[in-house]
Amino acid sequence: MFFVLSLPSQQTFTAWCNSHLRKAGTQIDNIEEDFRDGLKLMLLLEVISEIVDGNAKMTLGMIWTIILRFAIQDISVEETSAKEGLLLWCQRKTAPYKNVNIQNFHISWKDGLGFCALIHRHRPELIDYGKLRKDDPMTNLNTAFDVAEKYLDIPKMLDAEDIVGTARPDEKAIMTYVSSFYHAFSGAQKAETAANRICKVLAVNQENEQLMEDYEKLATDLLEWIRRTIPWLENRMPENTMQTMQQKLEDFRDYRRLHKPPKVQEKCQLEINFNTLQTKLRLSNRPAFMPSEGKMVSDINNAWGSLEGAEKGYEEWLLNEIRRLERLDHLAEKFRQKAAIHEAWTDGKEEMLQKHDYETASLSEIKALLKKHEAFESDLAAHQDRVEQIAAIAQELNELDYYDSPSVNARCQRICDQWDALGALTQKRSEALQRTEKLLETIDQLYLEFAKRAAPFNNWMEGAMEDLQDTFIVHTIEEIQGLSTAHEQFKATLPEADKERQAILGIHNEIAKIVQTYHVNMAGSNPYTTINPQEVNAKWDKVRQLVPQRDQALIEEHARQQNNERLRRQFANQANVIGPWIQTKMEEIGRISIEMHGTLEDQLTHLRQYEKSIVNYKPKIDQLEGDHQLIQEALIFDNKHTNYTMEHIRVGWEQLLTTIARTINEIENQILTRDAKGISQEQLNEYRASFNHFDRDHSGALGAEEFKACLISLGFDIANDAQKRSGIMDAEDFKTCLISVGYNLGENEFSRIMSIVDPNRMGVVTFQAFIDFMSRETADTDTADQVIASFKVLAGDKNYILADELLRELPPDQAEYCMARMAPYTGPDGVPGALDYMSFSTALYGESDL
């Protein structure tokens, strides 16, 4: 058992020891170093043994007290006691070695592997650790003791046989011997500490570089997709058929549903990654990240704006093209119908007008020919409107760029040329008949009256049949109701028309009665017209047949318009709820982002729950998309029941998702800043209160003047460009500051601060940038000088470092990282292979180029 004695001061004890060691012809200069030598300690042991008359317990107690005081007591690892610190040091140094488990200072050292591991860890060239065996403790212990004495100047204080032969070796003896290893390797401990600091700095730098590479790749991919997509959206090549345009519209819907949403998420994630990277750079005292040219967040936003502009223009063009093609199909069908009716009417008219039958006709026949020609002229004039309509329709088809315009123009030109020829031939025949009229006197008045009344009635019936067969296109219930009203008005005129038909047939019956009564020799039909009673009756029957068909068509169109109105109201009812809901959520998020309730973790939890409730609203958006698709498929182009369009809802929804994600990211960055800088919740609340006070428009950002006033309110005296304070001023100091600066801050100092909080020169300061600045001004971080000092320790106080030293002290990957980026050392004291760690360290913090 050792006795623990109370020792005098180091000076007094040194004098006492020298007074007794003079007998042995030696003395002590430095107690700690000389007692680690062991020889002088043994001489002192003999002196003390004589003093205490050979009392072993007294002797051992005094020696252990000396050892504990001058060899062990100064050992400290992570603020532990001397014994615990020495044990912790041994555990850390032997942790990588197989079959070594240091838990105490007695049985953990019996196999000798612990001593060999300590030597091999610091001087691997002295022991071949791989050849040692756990079942051969004598060899292990003797190897460790011999190497320690020969190469480390540690005297052999222990005996291998005593340790192996004892169930529990003496704890104080082993602790004394192990403390010699600690002091022998204390220099290596400093190198390890320096290496750990460098590893930490390099790990941060490598992580930041990986984040930069990820941002560049994501930005490049997103911009490339936008560049590929915009030309497709800007393609305005018109199509000739409605089917092709409907396919383009379907492709556009697929783009909206399938291709664009993932890119919206990528854009949002890109902004979040950029903000997180900038926060980490500021927290590690690194310069702000500047993306490659054209890949800033603003550049991506501009490209995205161009994409959405092209997208909006493409959708408007598609809808306009569908309307145009629908109008063209209607006009083309109308042109064909009118042209066919006109061509049927003109068939044979030129041959009839070119006949010279009047040259051999009798007087009555001449009169008849003259009257017939007058009726034809009346008929010809009646058809003038139809020809003008045909020409007008052809002109409109040309203006709307109808794909088959050449054939339409050719047919229209033939009709016009034929019409001009008919006019000329009619005039020529009229003049011939008028010359012959004086020679002819007899004309049948009844035939003439029949012809005059039958021709207009026939034209009316043809016009009625044309109108009843005419196609129509409407977009509202009001329009179809207008057509129905006009049709009812037409049906109301049928009784009067039937009376006219009966009157015309009565004239023909009167002619037949006269012929039969007076036995008139009729050489053919009515000489004044080609219209006969059978034709009149046939056309009348056709008109009566077309009326119910027109009724059915109007009823079906009315039902279609009612369904369209139902779709409009169905979409409007949902849009009028979803639109205000999105606006309300945007306003709530804005209030949440500026209010301070609870800790940052509470705010983050609340925001994530809020985000979940917003995402759960997505099915209603999808349902509205389905209603919108039904509206587009029904070719409904307007909706008077709501001011919201699907585009408004989409944009609002995307902005809502982006805003909540950005707000959550800001809180996460604030937590990172708080934890990294040690900012208290009260400080954050104070910063938030000052920020909100000057953010009068609640935009979430401060202008330059607002930011300047906020800094003054927190006690920053930046009126003097050569001086800066980061503390909080009391009321009197703050008042003095305001009076001294006259509310006019120094431009140079304020410009320096603005370059920190607004590196992109946007003219505004976000709350995150404000927090980062306040954290940076009030907290201490690693500096380039500290890293340089750490490298100097690894290099053994040299101004350069060698590759072998980096590989020995740093992990392999980080050592390779340093060697790849360190410039060759060019100083006069350099050696081949020397590396410049000073320029490398300053480059890590943006003070020079890496």
PDB file of N, CA, C and O in Angstrom, residues 38 186 225 285 322 336 414 416 453 456 498 501 609:
ATOM      1  N   GLY A  38      14.272   8.468 -14.517  1.00  0.00           N
ATOM      2  CA  GLY A  38      14.222   7.193 -13.789  1.00  0.00           C
ATOM      3  C   GLY A  38      15.456   6.950 -12.933  1.00  0.00           C
ATOM      4  O   GLY A  38      15.360   6.455 -11.819  1.00  0.00           O
ATOM      5  N   SER A 186       3.841  13.176 -26.183  1.00  0.00           N
ATOM      6  CA  SER A 186       2.972  14.357 -26.065  1.00  0.00           C
ATOM      7  C   SER A 186       3.060  15.240 -27.305  1.00  0.00           C
ATOM      8  O   SER A 186       2.108  15.894 -27.687  1.00  0.00           O
ATOM      9  N   TRP A 225     -33.678  21.596 -70.371  1.00  0.00           N
ATOM     10  CA  TRP A 225     -35.065  21.195 -70.625  1.00  0.00           C
ATOM     11  C   TRP A 225     -35.890  22.394 -71.081  1.00  0.00           C
ATOM     12  O   TRP A 225     -36.719  22.268 -71.986  1.00  0.00           O
ATOM     13  N   ASN A 285     -17.669  30.379 -42.651  1.00  0.00           N
ATOM     14  CA  ASN A 285     -16.807  31.542 -42.919  1.00  0.00           C
ATOM     15  C   ASN A 285     -16.176  31.461 -44.310  1.00  0.00           C
ATOM     16  O   ASN A 285     -15.034  31.849 -44.506  1.00  0.00           O
ATOM     17  N   ILE A 322     -58.284  26.238 -83.412  1.00  0.00           N
ATOM     18  CA  ILE A 322     -59.466  25.362 -83.412  1.00  0.00           C
ATOM     19  C   ILE A 322     -60.709  26.150 -83.804  1.00  0.00           C
ATOM     20  O   ILE A 322     -61.546  25.681 -84.590  1.00  0.00           O
ATOM     21  N   ARG A 336     -70.066  25.150-100.555  1.00  0.00           N
ATOM     22  CA  ARG A 336     -70.385  24.032-101.458  1.00  0.00           C
ATOM     23  C   ARG A 336     -71.890  23.917-101.707  1.00  0.00           C
ATOM     24  O   ARG A 336     -72.336  23.663-102.837  1.00  0.00           O
ATOM     25  N   ARG A 414     -65.367  30.345-111.782  1.00  0.00           N
ATOM     26  CA  ARG A 414     -66.225  29.777-112.832  1.00  0.00           C
ATOM     27  C   ARG A 414     -67.655  30.280-112.697  1.00  0.00           C
ATOM     28  O   ARG A 414     -68.310  30.619-113.705  1.00  0.00           O
ATOM     29  N   CYS A 416     -68.659  33.108-111.275  1.00  0.00           N
ATOM     30  CA  CYS A 416     -68.712  34.535-111.613  1.00  0.00           C
ATOM     31  C   CYS A 416     -68.617  34.734-113.136  1.00  0.00           C
ATOM     32  O   CYS A 416     -69.330  35.574-113.714  1.00  0.00           O
ATOM     33  N   ARG A 453     -95.930  34.877-110.846  1.00  0.00           N
ATOM     34  CA  ARG A 453     -96.174  34.539-109.435  1.00  0.00           C
ATOM     35  C   ARG A 453     -95.432  33.256-109.020  1.00  0.00           C
ATOM     36  O   ARG A 453     -95.025  33.105-107.870  1.00  0.00           O
ATOM     37  N   PRO A 456     -91.231  33.971-108.237  1.00  0.00           N
ATOM     38  CA  PRO A 456     -90.843  34.405-106.889  1.00  0.00           C
ATOM     39  C   PRO A 456     -91.147  33.350-105.816  1.00  0.00           C
ATOM     40  O   PRO A 456     -90.361  33.156-104.883  1.00  0.00           O
ATOM     41  N   ASP A 498     -98.807  28.893 -98.125  1.00  0.00           N
ATOM     42  CA  ASP A 498     -99.682  27.864 -98.696  1.00  0.00           C
ATOM     43  C   ASP A 498    -100.821  28.501 -99.502  1.00  0.00           C
ATOM     44  O   ASP A 498    -101.233  27.983-100.557  1.00  0.00           O
ATOM     45  N   ARG A 501     -99.387  29.382-102.785  1.00  0.00           N
ATOM     46  CA  ARG A 501     -99.269  28.194-103.629  1.00  0.00           C
ATOM     47  C   ARG A 501    -100.612  27.814-104.235  1.00  0.00           C
ATOM     48  O   ARG A 501    -100.706  27.481-105.433  1.00  0.00           O
ATOM     49  N   GLN A 609     -46.776  20.771 -40.631  1.00  0.00           N
ATOM     50  CA  GLN A 609     -48.177  20.357 -40.566  1.00  0.00           C
ATOM     51  C   GLN A 609     -49.031  21.177 -41.520  1.00  0.00           C
ATOM     52  O   GLN A 609     -49.937  20.650 -42.175  1.00  0.00           O
TER      53      GLN A 609
END
